[in-house]
PDB file of C-alpha atoms in Angstrom:
ATOM      1  CA  MET A   1      10.896 -63.230   4.363  1.00  0.00           C
ATOM      2  CA  ALA A   2       8.307 -61.126   2.642  1.00  0.00           C
ATOM      3  CA  SER A   3       4.985 -62.767   1.959  1.00  0.00           C
ATOM      4  CA  PRO A   4       4.364 -63.651  -1.754  1.00  0.00           C
ATOM      5  CA  PHE A   5       1.055 -61.872  -1.450  1.00  0.00           C
ATOM      6  CA  SER A   6       2.538 -58.604  -0.100  1.00  0.00           C
ATOM      7  CA  HIS A   7       2.036 -56.786  -3.410  1.00  0.00           C
ATOM      8  CA  THR A   8      -1.479 -58.094  -4.059  1.00  0.00           C
ATOM      9  CA  PRO A   9      -4.033 -55.235  -3.734  1.00  0.00           C
ATOM     10  CA  PRO A  10      -6.883 -55.701  -1.311  1.00  0.00           C
ATOM     11  CA  VAL A  11      -9.966 -57.436  -2.633  1.00  0.00           C
ATOM     12  CA  ARG A  12     -12.059 -54.370  -1.832  1.00  0.00           C
ATOM     13  CA  SER A  13     -10.041 -52.116  -4.176  1.00  0.00           C
ATOM     14  CA  ILE A  14     -10.576 -54.523  -7.090  1.00  0.00           C
ATOM     15  CA  LEU A  15     -14.293 -54.945  -6.627  1.00  0.00           C
ATOM     16  CA  GLN A  16     -15.088 -51.383  -5.634  1.00  0.00           C
ATOM     17  CA  PRO A  17     -16.866 -49.551  -8.513  1.00  0.00           C
ATOM     18  CA  LYS A  18     -15.485 -46.303  -9.839  1.00  0.00           C
ATOM     19  CA  PRO A  19     -17.084 -43.277  -8.227  1.00  0.00           C
ATOM     20  CA  ASN A  20     -19.410 -41.049 -10.196  1.00  0.00           C
ATOM     21  CA  PRO A  21     -19.726 -43.022 -13.479  1.00  0.00           C
ATOM     22  CA  PRO A  22     -20.281 -40.735 -16.502  1.00  0.00           C
ATOM     23  CA  ARG A  23     -23.855 -40.183 -17.648  1.00  0.00           C
ATOM     24  CA  THR A  24     -24.819 -41.761 -20.955  1.00  0.00           C
ATOM     25  CA  LEU A  25     -25.998 -38.963 -23.240  1.00  0.00           C
ATOM     26  CA  LEU A  26     -26.322 -41.153 -26.343  1.00  0.00           C
ATOM     27  CA  ALA A  27     -27.237 -44.814 -26.704  1.00  0.00           C
ATOM     28  CA  LEU A  28     -26.490 -46.846 -29.806  1.00  0.00           C
ATOM     29  CA  ARG A  29     -28.950 -49.455 -30.947  1.00  0.00           C
ATOM     30  CA  ASP A  30     -28.003 -53.046 -30.047  1.00  0.00           C
ATOM     31  CA  SER A  31     -27.075 -53.894 -33.630  1.00  0.00           C
ATOM     32  CA  TYR A  32     -24.554 -51.018 -33.714  1.00  0.00           C
ATOM     33  CA  ARG A  33     -22.898 -51.345 -30.290  1.00  0.00           C
ATOM     34  CA  GLY A  34     -19.880 -52.962 -31.874  1.00  0.00           C
ATOM     35  CA  TRP A  35     -19.288 -50.060 -34.266  1.00  0.00           C
ATOM     36  CA  SER A  36     -16.407 -47.741 -33.421  1.00  0.00           C
ATOM     37  CA  ASP A  37     -15.857 -44.227 -34.701  1.00  0.00           C
ATOM     38  CA  SER A  38     -12.287 -43.891 -35.951  1.00  0.00           C
ATOM     39  CA  SER A  39     -12.700 -40.307 -37.093  1.00  0.00           C
ATOM     40  CA  GLY A  40     -12.087 -38.721 -33.715  1.00  0.00           C
ATOM     41  CA  CYS A  41     -15.611 -37.379 -33.303  1.00  0.00           C
ATOM     42  CA  GLY A  42     -16.696 -36.569 -29.772  1.00  0.00           C
ATOM     43  CA  SER A  43     -17.956 -33.026 -29.256  1.00  0.00           C
ATOM     44  CA  CYS A  44     -21.412 -32.629 -27.754  1.00  0.00           C
ATOM     45  CA  SER A  45     -23.439 -29.498 -26.967  1.00  0.00           C
ATOM     46  CA  ALA A  46     -27.083 -28.578 -26.521  1.00  0.00           C
ATOM     47  CA  ALA A  47     -28.990 -27.672 -29.696  1.00  0.00           C
ATOM     48  CA  VAL A  48     -32.318 -28.038 -31.451  1.00  0.00           C
ATOM     49  CA  GLY A  49     -33.081 -30.785 -33.982  1.00  0.00           C
ATOM     50  CA  SER A  50     -31.628 -30.413 -37.492  1.00  0.00           C
ATOM     51  CA  LEU A  51     -29.673 -32.383 -40.104  1.00  0.00           C
ATOM     52  CA  ARG A  52     -27.100 -31.040 -42.514  1.00  0.00           C
ATOM     53  CA  ALA A  53     -25.103 -33.084 -45.045  1.00  0.00           C
ATOM     54  CA  ALA A  54     -22.113 -32.012 -47.147  1.00  0.00           C
ATOM     55  CA  ALA A  55     -19.487 -33.733 -49.261  1.00  0.00           C
ATOM     56  CA  SER A  56     -17.375 -35.078 -46.381  1.00  0.00           C
ATOM     57  CA  TYR A  57     -19.420 -34.935 -43.175  1.00  0.00           C
ATOM     58  CA  VAL A  58     -22.850 -35.146 -41.620  1.00  0.00           C
ATOM     59  CA  SER A  59     -23.826 -33.029 -38.603  1.00  0.00           C
ATOM     60  CA  ILE A  60     -26.754 -34.264 -36.520  1.00  0.00           C
ATOM     61  CA  ARG A  61     -28.473 -32.340 -33.771  1.00  0.00           C
ATOM     62  CA  SER A  62     -31.062 -34.363 -31.870  1.00  0.00           C
ATOM     63  CA  GLY A  63     -32.976 -33.005 -28.890  1.00  0.00           C
ATOM     64  CA  ALA A  64     -30.547 -31.911 -26.174  1.00  0.00           C
ATOM     65  CA  ALA A  65     -27.430 -33.472 -27.680  1.00  0.00           C
ATOM     66  CA  LYS A  66     -25.377 -32.496 -30.735  1.00  0.00           C
ATOM     67  CA  LEU A  67     -23.219 -35.095 -32.431  1.00  0.00           C
ATOM     68  CA  CYS A  68     -20.613 -34.093 -35.014  1.00  0.00           C
ATOM     69  CA  CYS A  69     -19.871 -37.270 -36.948  1.00  0.00           C
ATOM     70  CA  GLN A  70     -16.937 -37.420 -39.324  1.00  0.00           C
ATOM     71  CA  ARG A  71     -18.015 -40.137 -41.755  1.00  0.00           C
ATOM     72  CA  ARG A  72     -15.541 -41.815 -44.092  1.00  0.00           C
ATOM     73  CA  VAL A  73     -16.821 -43.300 -47.353  1.00  0.00           C
ATOM     74  CA  GLY A  74     -18.783 -46.466 -46.631  1.00  0.00           C
ATOM     75  CA  GLU A  75     -19.321 -45.834 -42.883  1.00  0.00           C
ATOM     76  CA  ARG A  76     -22.922 -45.715 -41.760  1.00  0.00           C
ATOM     77  CA  GLY A  77     -24.784 -45.764 -38.488  1.00  0.00           C
ATOM     78  CA  LEU A  78     -28.041 -45.173 -36.674  1.00  0.00           C
ATOM     79  CA  LEU A  79     -27.778 -42.602 -33.897  1.00  0.00           C
ATOM     80  CA  GLN A  80     -30.444 -42.528 -31.215  1.00  0.00           C
ATOM     81  CA  GLY A  81     -31.068 -39.437 -29.046  1.00  0.00           C
ATOM     82  CA  ARG A  82     -33.940 -38.093 -27.070  1.00  0.00           C
ATOM     83  CA  ALA A  83     -35.764 -36.938 -30.200  1.00  0.00           C
ATOM     84  CA  GLY A  84     -35.674 -40.402 -31.815  1.00  0.00           C
ATOM     85  CA  VAL A  85     -33.612 -42.297 -34.410  1.00  0.00           C
ATOM     86  CA  VAL A  86     -31.964 -40.345 -37.280  1.00  0.00           C
ATOM     87  CA  LYS A  87     -30.373 -42.013 -40.301  1.00  0.00           C
ATOM     88  CA  CYS A  88     -27.164 -40.481 -41.650  1.00  0.00           C
ATOM     89  CA  ALA A  89     -26.871 -40.204 -45.447  1.00  0.00           C
ATOM     90  CA  THR A  90     -23.406 -41.337 -46.495  1.00  0.00           C
ATOM     91  CA  THR A  91     -21.197 -39.637 -49.049  1.00  0.00           C
ATOM     92  CA  GLU A  92     -21.634 -42.633 -51.369  1.00  0.00           C
ATOM     93  CA  GLU A  93     -25.429 -42.342 -51.268  1.00  0.00           C
ATOM     94  CA  ILE A  94     -25.372 -38.609 -51.972  1.00  0.00           C
ATOM     95  CA  GLU A  95     -22.872 -38.946 -54.832  1.00  0.00           C
ATOM     96  CA  ALA A  96     -24.923 -41.793 -56.324  1.00  0.00           C
ATOM     97  CA  GLU A  97     -28.062 -39.647 -56.418  1.00  0.00           C
ATOM     98  CA  LYS A  98     -26.186 -36.705 -57.955  1.00  0.00           C
ATOM     99  CA  SER A  99     -24.630 -39.002 -60.562  1.00  0.00           C
ATOM    100  CA  THR A 100     -28.041 -40.443 -61.479  1.00  0.00           C
ATOM    101  CA  ILE A 101     -29.470 -36.958 -62.065  1.00  0.00           C
ATOM    102  CA  GLU A 102     -26.486 -35.853 -64.170  1.00  0.00           C
ATOM    103  CA  LYS A 103     -26.598 -39.041 -66.268  1.00  0.00           C
ATOM    104  CA  ASP A 104     -30.320 -38.628 -66.920  1.00  0.00           C
ATOM    105  CA  VAL A 105     -29.820 -34.991 -67.974  1.00  0.00           C
ATOM    106  CA  LYS A 106     -27.090 -35.851 -70.493  1.00  0.00           C
ATOM    107  CA  GLN A 107     -29.041 -38.770 -71.958  1.00  0.00           C
ATOM    108  CA  ARG A 108     -32.185 -36.683 -72.427  1.00  0.00           C
ATOM    109  CA  MET A 109     -30.271 -33.762 -73.946  1.00  0.00           C
ATOM    110  CA  GLU A 110     -28.454 -36.064 -76.373  1.00  0.00           C
ATOM    111  CA  LYS A 111     -31.809 -37.582 -77.335  1.00  0.00           C
ATOM    112  CA  THR A 112     -33.143 -34.065 -77.996  1.00  0.00           C
ATOM    113  CA  ILE A 113     -30.258 -33.350 -80.386  1.00  0.00           C
ATOM    114  CA  GLU A 114     -30.791 -36.671 -82.198  1.00  0.00           C
ATOM    115  CA  THR A 115     -34.517 -35.990 -82.587  1.00  0.00           C
ATOM    116  CA  LEU A 116     -33.827 -32.518 -83.965  1.00  0.00           C
ATOM    117  CA  ARG A 117     -31.321 -33.883 -86.496  1.00  0.00           C
ATOM    118  CA  SER A 118     -33.920 -36.413 -87.635  1.00  0.00           C
ATOM    119  CA  LYS A 119     -36.498 -33.645 -88.118  1.00  0.00           C
ATOM    120  CA  PHE A 120     -34.042 -31.532 -90.085  1.00  0.00           C
ATOM    121  CA  ASN A 121     -33.134 -34.472 -92.310  1.00  0.00           C
ATOM    122  CA  SER A 122     -36.791 -35.026 -93.184  1.00  0.00           C
ATOM    123  CA  VAL A 123     -37.073 -31.472 -94.521  1.00  0.00           C
ATOM    124  CA  ARG A 124     -36.152 -31.627 -98.190  1.00  0.00           C
ATOM    125  CA  THR A 125     -33.539 -29.339 -99.636  1.00  0.00           C
ATOM    126  CA  GLY A 126     -32.194 -28.988-103.152  1.00  0.00           C
ATOM    127  CA  ARG A 127     -30.245 -32.258-102.836  1.00  0.00           C
ATOM    128  CA  ALA A 128     -31.637 -35.783-102.407  1.00  0.00           C
ATOM    129  CA  ASN A 129     -31.123 -37.432 -99.036  1.00  0.00           C
ATOM    130  CA  PRO A 130     -32.406 -40.900 -97.985  1.00  0.00           C
ATOM    131  CA  ALA A 131     -33.300 -39.423 -94.597  1.00  0.00           C
ATOM    132  CA  MET A 132     -36.063 -37.476 -96.321  1.00  0.00           C
ATOM    133  CA  LEU A 133     -38.110 -40.695 -96.272  1.00  0.00           C
ATOM    134  CA  ASP A 134     -37.501 -41.476 -92.587  1.00  0.00           C
ATOM    135  CA  LYS A 135     -41.018 -40.424 -91.561  1.00  0.00           C
ATOM    136  CA  VAL A 136     -42.808 -42.376 -94.293  1.00  0.00           C
ATOM    137  CA  GLU A 137     -44.775 -45.317 -92.873  1.00  0.00           C
ATOM    138  CA  VAL A 138     -46.101 -48.143 -95.022  1.00  0.00           C
ATOM    139  CA  GLU A 139     -49.067 -50.414 -94.293  1.00  0.00           C
ATOM    140  CA  TYR A 140     -47.299 -53.767 -94.503  1.00  0.00           C
ATOM    141  CA  TYR A 141     -49.332 -56.926 -93.805  1.00  0.00           C
ATOM    142  CA  GLY A 142     -51.793 -54.950 -91.723  1.00  0.00           C
ATOM    143  CA  SER A 143     -49.219 -53.120 -89.596  1.00  0.00           C
ATOM    144  CA  PRO A 144     -47.596 -49.692 -90.100  1.00  0.00           C
ATOM    145  CA  VAL A 145     -43.819 -49.968 -90.527  1.00  0.00           C
ATOM    146  CA  SER A 146     -41.152 -47.461 -91.508  1.00  0.00           C
ATOM    147  CA  LEU A 147     -40.226 -47.435 -95.196  1.00  0.00           C
ATOM    148  CA  LYS A 148     -36.508 -47.790 -94.491  1.00  0.00           C
ATOM    149  CA  SER A 149     -37.150 -51.072 -92.625  1.00  0.00           C
ATOM    150  CA  ILE A 150     -38.641 -52.808 -95.692  1.00  0.00           C
ATOM    151  CA  ALA A 151     -36.685 -51.182 -98.527  1.00  0.00           C
ATOM    152  CA  GLN A 152     -33.225 -50.009 -99.481  1.00  0.00           C
ATOM    153  CA  ILE A 153     -33.066 -46.273-100.238  1.00  0.00           C
ATOM    154  CA  SER A 154     -30.244 -44.732-102.272  1.00  0.00           C
ATOM    155  CA  THR A 155     -29.410 -41.551-104.197  1.00  0.00           C
ATOM    156  CA  PRO A 156     -28.239 -42.416-107.728  1.00  0.00           C
ATOM    157  CA  GLU A 157     -28.287 -38.720-108.608  1.00  0.00           C
ATOM    158  CA  ALA A 158     -28.178 -35.475-106.647  1.00  0.00           C
ATOM    159  CA  SER A 159     -31.863 -34.777-107.375  1.00  0.00           C
ATOM    160  CA  SER A 160     -33.383 -38.290-107.241  1.00  0.00           C
ATOM    161  CA  LEU A 161     -34.062 -41.157-104.831  1.00  0.00           C
ATOM    162  CA  LEU A 162     -34.248 -44.871-105.588  1.00  0.00           C
ATOM    163  CA  VAL A 163     -36.448 -47.139-103.416  1.00  0.00           C
ATOM    164  CA  GLN A 164     -35.817 -50.869-103.812  1.00  0.00           C
ATOM    165  CA  PRO A 165     -38.135 -52.997-101.588  1.00  0.00           C
ATOM    166  CA  TYR A 166     -36.929 -56.266-100.125  1.00  0.00           C
ATOM    167  CA  ASP A 167     -40.368 -57.701-100.915  1.00  0.00           C
ATOM    168  CA  LYS A 168     -41.671 -56.683-104.365  1.00  0.00           C
ATOM    169  CA  SER A 169     -45.250 -57.317-103.285  1.00  0.00           C
ATOM    170  CA  SER A 170     -44.974 -54.182-101.111  1.00  0.00           C
ATOM    171  CA  LEU A 171     -44.353 -51.843-104.081  1.00  0.00           C
ATOM    172  CA  LYS A 172     -47.942 -50.635-104.310  1.00  0.00           C
ATOM    173  CA  ALA A 173     -48.169 -50.046-100.566  1.00  0.00           C
ATOM    174  CA  ILE A 174     -44.910 -48.058-100.669  1.00  0.00           C
ATOM    175  CA  GLU A 175     -46.134 -45.999-103.621  1.00  0.00           C
ATOM    176  CA  LYS A 176     -49.394 -45.222-101.801  1.00  0.00           C
ATOM    177  CA  ALA A 177     -47.532 -44.183 -98.635  1.00  0.00           C
ATOM    178  CA  ILE A 178     -45.266 -41.765-100.560  1.00  0.00           C
ATOM    179  CA  VAL A 179     -48.225 -40.169-102.347  1.00  0.00           C
ATOM    180  CA  SER A 180     -50.034 -39.748 -98.992  1.00  0.00           C
ATOM    181  CA  SER A 181     -47.015 -38.084 -97.368  1.00  0.00           C
ATOM    182  CA  ASP A 182     -46.288 -34.350 -97.424  1.00  0.00           C
ATOM    183  CA  LEU A 183     -43.081 -34.771 -99.422  1.00  0.00           C
ATOM    184  CA  GLY A 184     -44.614 -33.340-102.580  1.00  0.00           C
ATOM    185  CA  MET A 185     -42.950 -35.969-104.801  1.00  0.00           C
ATOM    186  CA  THR A 186     -44.573 -38.233-107.396  1.00  0.00           C
ATOM    187  CA  PRO A 187     -43.287 -41.841-107.284  1.00  0.00           C
ATOM    188  CA  ASN A 188     -42.462 -43.681-110.529  1.00  0.00           C
ATOM    189  CA  ASN A 189     -43.168 -47.417-110.064  1.00  0.00           C
ATOM    190  CA  ASP A 190     -41.733 -49.689-112.802  1.00  0.00           C
ATOM    191  CA  GLY A 191     -42.670 -52.939-111.054  1.00  0.00           C
ATOM    192  CA  GLU A 192     -39.153 -53.447-109.688  1.00  0.00           C
ATOM    193  CA  VAL A 193     -38.207 -50.217-107.924  1.00  0.00           C
ATOM    194  CA  ILE A 194     -39.630 -46.781-107.233  1.00  0.00           C
ATOM    195  CA  ARG A 195     -37.856 -43.639-108.443  1.00  0.00           C
ATOM    196  CA  LEU A 196     -38.439 -40.238-106.951  1.00  0.00           C
ATOM    197  CA  SER A 197     -37.366 -37.005-108.617  1.00  0.00           C
ATOM    198  CA  LEU A 198     -37.015 -33.891-106.493  1.00  0.00           C
ATOM    199  CA  PRO A 199     -38.591 -30.846-108.134  1.00  0.00           C
ATOM    200  CA  GLN A 200     -36.559 -27.661-107.991  1.00  0.00           C
ATOM    201  CA  LEU A 201     -37.450 -25.565-104.952  1.00  0.00           C
ATOM    202  CA  THR A 202     -38.680 -22.032-105.564  1.00  0.00           C
ATOM    203  CA  THR A 203     -37.327 -19.110-103.546  1.00  0.00           C
ATOM    204  CA  GLU A 204     -40.626 -18.806-101.689  1.00  0.00           C
ATOM    205  CA  ARG A 205     -40.644 -22.500-100.828  1.00  0.00           C
ATOM    206  CA  ARG A 206     -37.081 -22.296 -99.516  1.00  0.00           C
ATOM    207  CA  LYS A 207     -38.054 -19.428 -97.219  1.00  0.00           C
ATOM    208  CA  GLU A 208     -41.071 -21.369 -95.966  1.00  0.00           C
ATOM    209  CA  LEU A 209     -38.936 -24.400 -95.180  1.00  0.00           C
ATOM    210  CA  SER A 210     -36.409 -22.140 -93.450  1.00  0.00           C
ATOM    211  CA  LYS A 211     -39.167 -20.988 -91.100  1.00  0.00           C
ATOM    212  CA  VAL A 212     -40.104 -24.609 -90.443  1.00  0.00           C
ATOM    213  CA  VAL A 213     -36.588 -25.570 -89.327  1.00  0.00           C
ATOM    214  CA  ALA A 214     -36.310 -22.383 -87.240  1.00  0.00           C
ATOM    215  CA  LYS A 215     -39.452 -23.433 -85.365  1.00  0.00           C
ATOM    216  CA  GLN A 216     -38.088 -26.947 -84.895  1.00  0.00           C
ATOM    217  CA  ALA A 217     -34.827 -25.518 -83.510  1.00  0.00           C
ATOM    218  CA  GLU A 218     -36.742 -23.398 -80.994  1.00  0.00           C
ATOM    219  CA  GLU A 219     -38.761 -26.444 -79.935  1.00  0.00           C
ATOM    220  CA  GLY A 220     -35.476 -28.245 -79.314  1.00  0.00           C
ATOM    221  CA  LYS A 221     -34.265 -25.403 -77.085  1.00  0.00           C
ATOM    222  CA  VAL A 222     -37.524 -25.481 -75.125  1.00  0.00           C
ATOM    223  CA  ALA A 223     -36.992 -29.216 -74.579  1.00  0.00           C
ATOM    224  CA  LEU A 224     -33.500 -28.512 -73.193  1.00  0.00           C
ATOM    225  CA  ARG A 225     -34.870 -25.889 -70.801  1.00  0.00           C
ATOM    226  CA  ASN A 226     -37.485 -28.363 -69.565  1.00  0.00           C
ATOM    227  CA  ILE A 227     -34.772 -30.953 -68.906  1.00  0.00           C
ATOM    228  CA  ARG A 228     -32.771 -28.365 -66.934  1.00  0.00           C
ATOM    229  CA  ARG A 229     -35.893 -27.439 -64.939  1.00  0.00           C
ATOM    230  CA  ASP A 230     -36.497 -31.091 -64.007  1.00  0.00           C
ATOM    231  CA  ALA A 231     -32.890 -31.462 -62.830  1.00  0.00           C
ATOM    232  CA  LEU A 232     -33.122 -28.305 -60.705  1.00  0.00           C
ATOM    233  CA  LYS A 233     -36.257 -29.667 -59.039  1.00  0.00           C
ATOM    234  CA  ALA A 234     -34.404 -32.909 -58.293  1.00  0.00           C
ATOM    235  CA  TYR A 235     -31.522 -30.969 -56.684  1.00  0.00           C
ATOM    236  CA  GLU A 236     -33.967 -28.877 -54.637  1.00  0.00           C
ATOM    237  CA  LYS A 237     -35.616 -32.082 -53.430  1.00  0.00           C
ATOM    238  CA  LEU A 238     -32.251 -33.369 -52.190  1.00  0.00           C
ATOM    239  CA  GLU A 239     -31.712 -30.060 -50.403  1.00  0.00           C
ATOM    240  CA  LYS A 240     -35.087 -30.336 -48.666  1.00  0.00           C
ATOM    241  CA  GLU A 241     -34.147 -33.868 -47.605  1.00  0.00           C
ATOM    242  CA  LYS A 242     -30.949 -32.375 -46.092  1.00  0.00           C
ATOM    243  CA  LYS A 243     -28.751 -34.454 -48.405  1.00  0.00           C
ATOM    244  CA  LEU A 244     -27.325 -31.375 -50.129  1.00  0.00           C
ATOM    245  CA  SER A 245     -26.447 -27.996 -48.680  1.00  0.00           C
ATOM    246  CA  GLU A 246     -27.486 -24.704 -50.267  1.00  0.00           C
ATOM    247  CA  ASP A 247     -23.926 -24.189 -51.538  1.00  0.00           C
ATOM    248  CA  ASN A 248     -23.944 -27.676 -53.101  1.00  0.00           C
ATOM    249  CA  VAL A 249     -27.137 -26.848 -55.002  1.00  0.00           C
ATOM    250  CA  LYS A 250     -25.718 -23.530 -56.227  1.00  0.00           C
ATOM    251  CA  ASP A 251     -22.601 -25.250 -57.578  1.00  0.00           C
ATOM    252  CA  LEU A 252     -24.605 -28.020 -59.237  1.00  0.00           C
ATOM    253  CA  SER A 253     -27.025 -25.488 -60.755  1.00  0.00           C
ATOM    254  CA  SER A 254     -24.098 -23.556 -62.211  1.00  0.00           C
ATOM    255  CA  ASP A 255     -22.651 -26.729 -63.774  1.00  0.00           C
ATOM    256  CA  LEU A 256     -26.089 -27.617 -65.119  1.00  0.00           C
ATOM    257  CA  GLN A 257     -26.422 -24.215 -66.778  1.00  0.00           C
ATOM    258  CA  LYS A 258     -23.033 -24.628 -68.474  1.00  0.00           C
ATOM    259  CA  LEU A 259     -24.079 -28.052 -69.774  1.00  0.00           C
ATOM    260  CA  THR A 260     -27.373 -26.642 -71.080  1.00  0.00           C
ATOM    261  CA  ASP A 261     -25.587 -23.753 -72.803  1.00  0.00           C
ATOM    262  CA  GLY A 262     -23.321 -26.250 -74.571  1.00  0.00           C
ATOM    263  CA  TYR A 263     -26.289 -28.144 -75.999  1.00  0.00           C
ATOM    264  CA  MET A 264     -27.963 -24.865 -76.982  1.00  0.00           C
ATOM    265  CA  LYS A 265     -24.891 -24.067 -79.075  1.00  0.00           C
ATOM    266  CA  LYS A 266     -25.154 -27.495 -80.739  1.00  0.00           C
ATOM    267  CA  ILE A 267     -28.717 -26.684 -81.782  1.00  0.00           C
ATOM    268  CA  ASP A 268     -27.616 -23.323 -83.193  1.00  0.00           C
ATOM    269  CA  THR A 269     -24.842 -25.031 -85.178  1.00  0.00           C
ATOM    270  CA  ILE A 270     -27.011 -27.678 -86.844  1.00  0.00           C
ATOM    271  CA  TYR A 271     -29.789 -25.138 -87.466  1.00  0.00           C
ATOM    272  CA  LYS A 272     -27.452 -22.747 -89.278  1.00  0.00           C
ATOM    273  CA  GLN A 273     -26.109 -25.640 -91.349  1.00  0.00           C
ATOM    274  CA  LYS A 274     -29.626 -26.713 -92.342  1.00  0.00           C
ATOM    275  CA  GLU A 275     -30.681 -23.151 -93.130  1.00  0.00           C
ATOM    276  CA  LYS A 276     -27.660 -22.771 -95.398  1.00  0.00           C
ATOM    277  CA  GLU A 277     -28.620 -25.950 -97.291  1.00  0.00           C
ATOM    278  CA  LEU A 278     -32.165 -24.692 -97.755  1.00  0.00           C
ATOM    279  CA  LEU A 279     -31.221 -21.252 -99.067  1.00  0.00           C
ATOM    280  CA  THR A 280     -28.457 -22.485-101.371  1.00  0.00           C
ATOM    281  CA  VAL A 281     -29.756 -22.783-104.930  1.00  0.00           C
TER     282      VAL A 281
END
């Protein structure tokens, strides 16, 4: 009868170590030894140190070893080679920084358009507009406040404004503020409300005001160019940090130029509309 242990391999073959164990070219830090790469990465070759990040991968070359790491969204690791520890920027981190820059650009450009509209509204035309008094500040209980915050402003007629304060004791202060402004209007205070009549604009005055709004429009365009410049610097910084490639920056710069051109057209549109109002008798 065959022995029950006939198929049991010798003890030596179980305990004998494998010959020529592979050399360890890369060591993970203790806190990352449990991490596994499911992307199929595994090619190594000699190269000099560099780091390049794109939309879907990060390539790291450290000292004598090159590691091509396919990173899925959310995966992150510390890789340690002979040259030291290098941190991989994830796709999420890169996209977050790009999104922050784009959001800031749009907010600042929208604010530029709003500011320009406010300036245009404060320039008087042939028709009365409550926004003409937006810049008037009144000394109210020792503090400067905007006129529209302490009074109701309406246009009972096309060429007149009616100012009705919430506190009648502020009538004199409001009257003084209007006289001190550059509106060129004389307030009529009857003890209850203040009425303002718009004098007819002369042709020369209309042309002067047209030059004023043209200058304001150009200032708005300069502000847009400055916003674009700041965004380009931010993209270049990400490129220097190896978070964006040169092609990424070119694409983002192209999109940024298109966005800027769109806001430039908005300025041209509202400027032409304001100029038409000024020159229409």
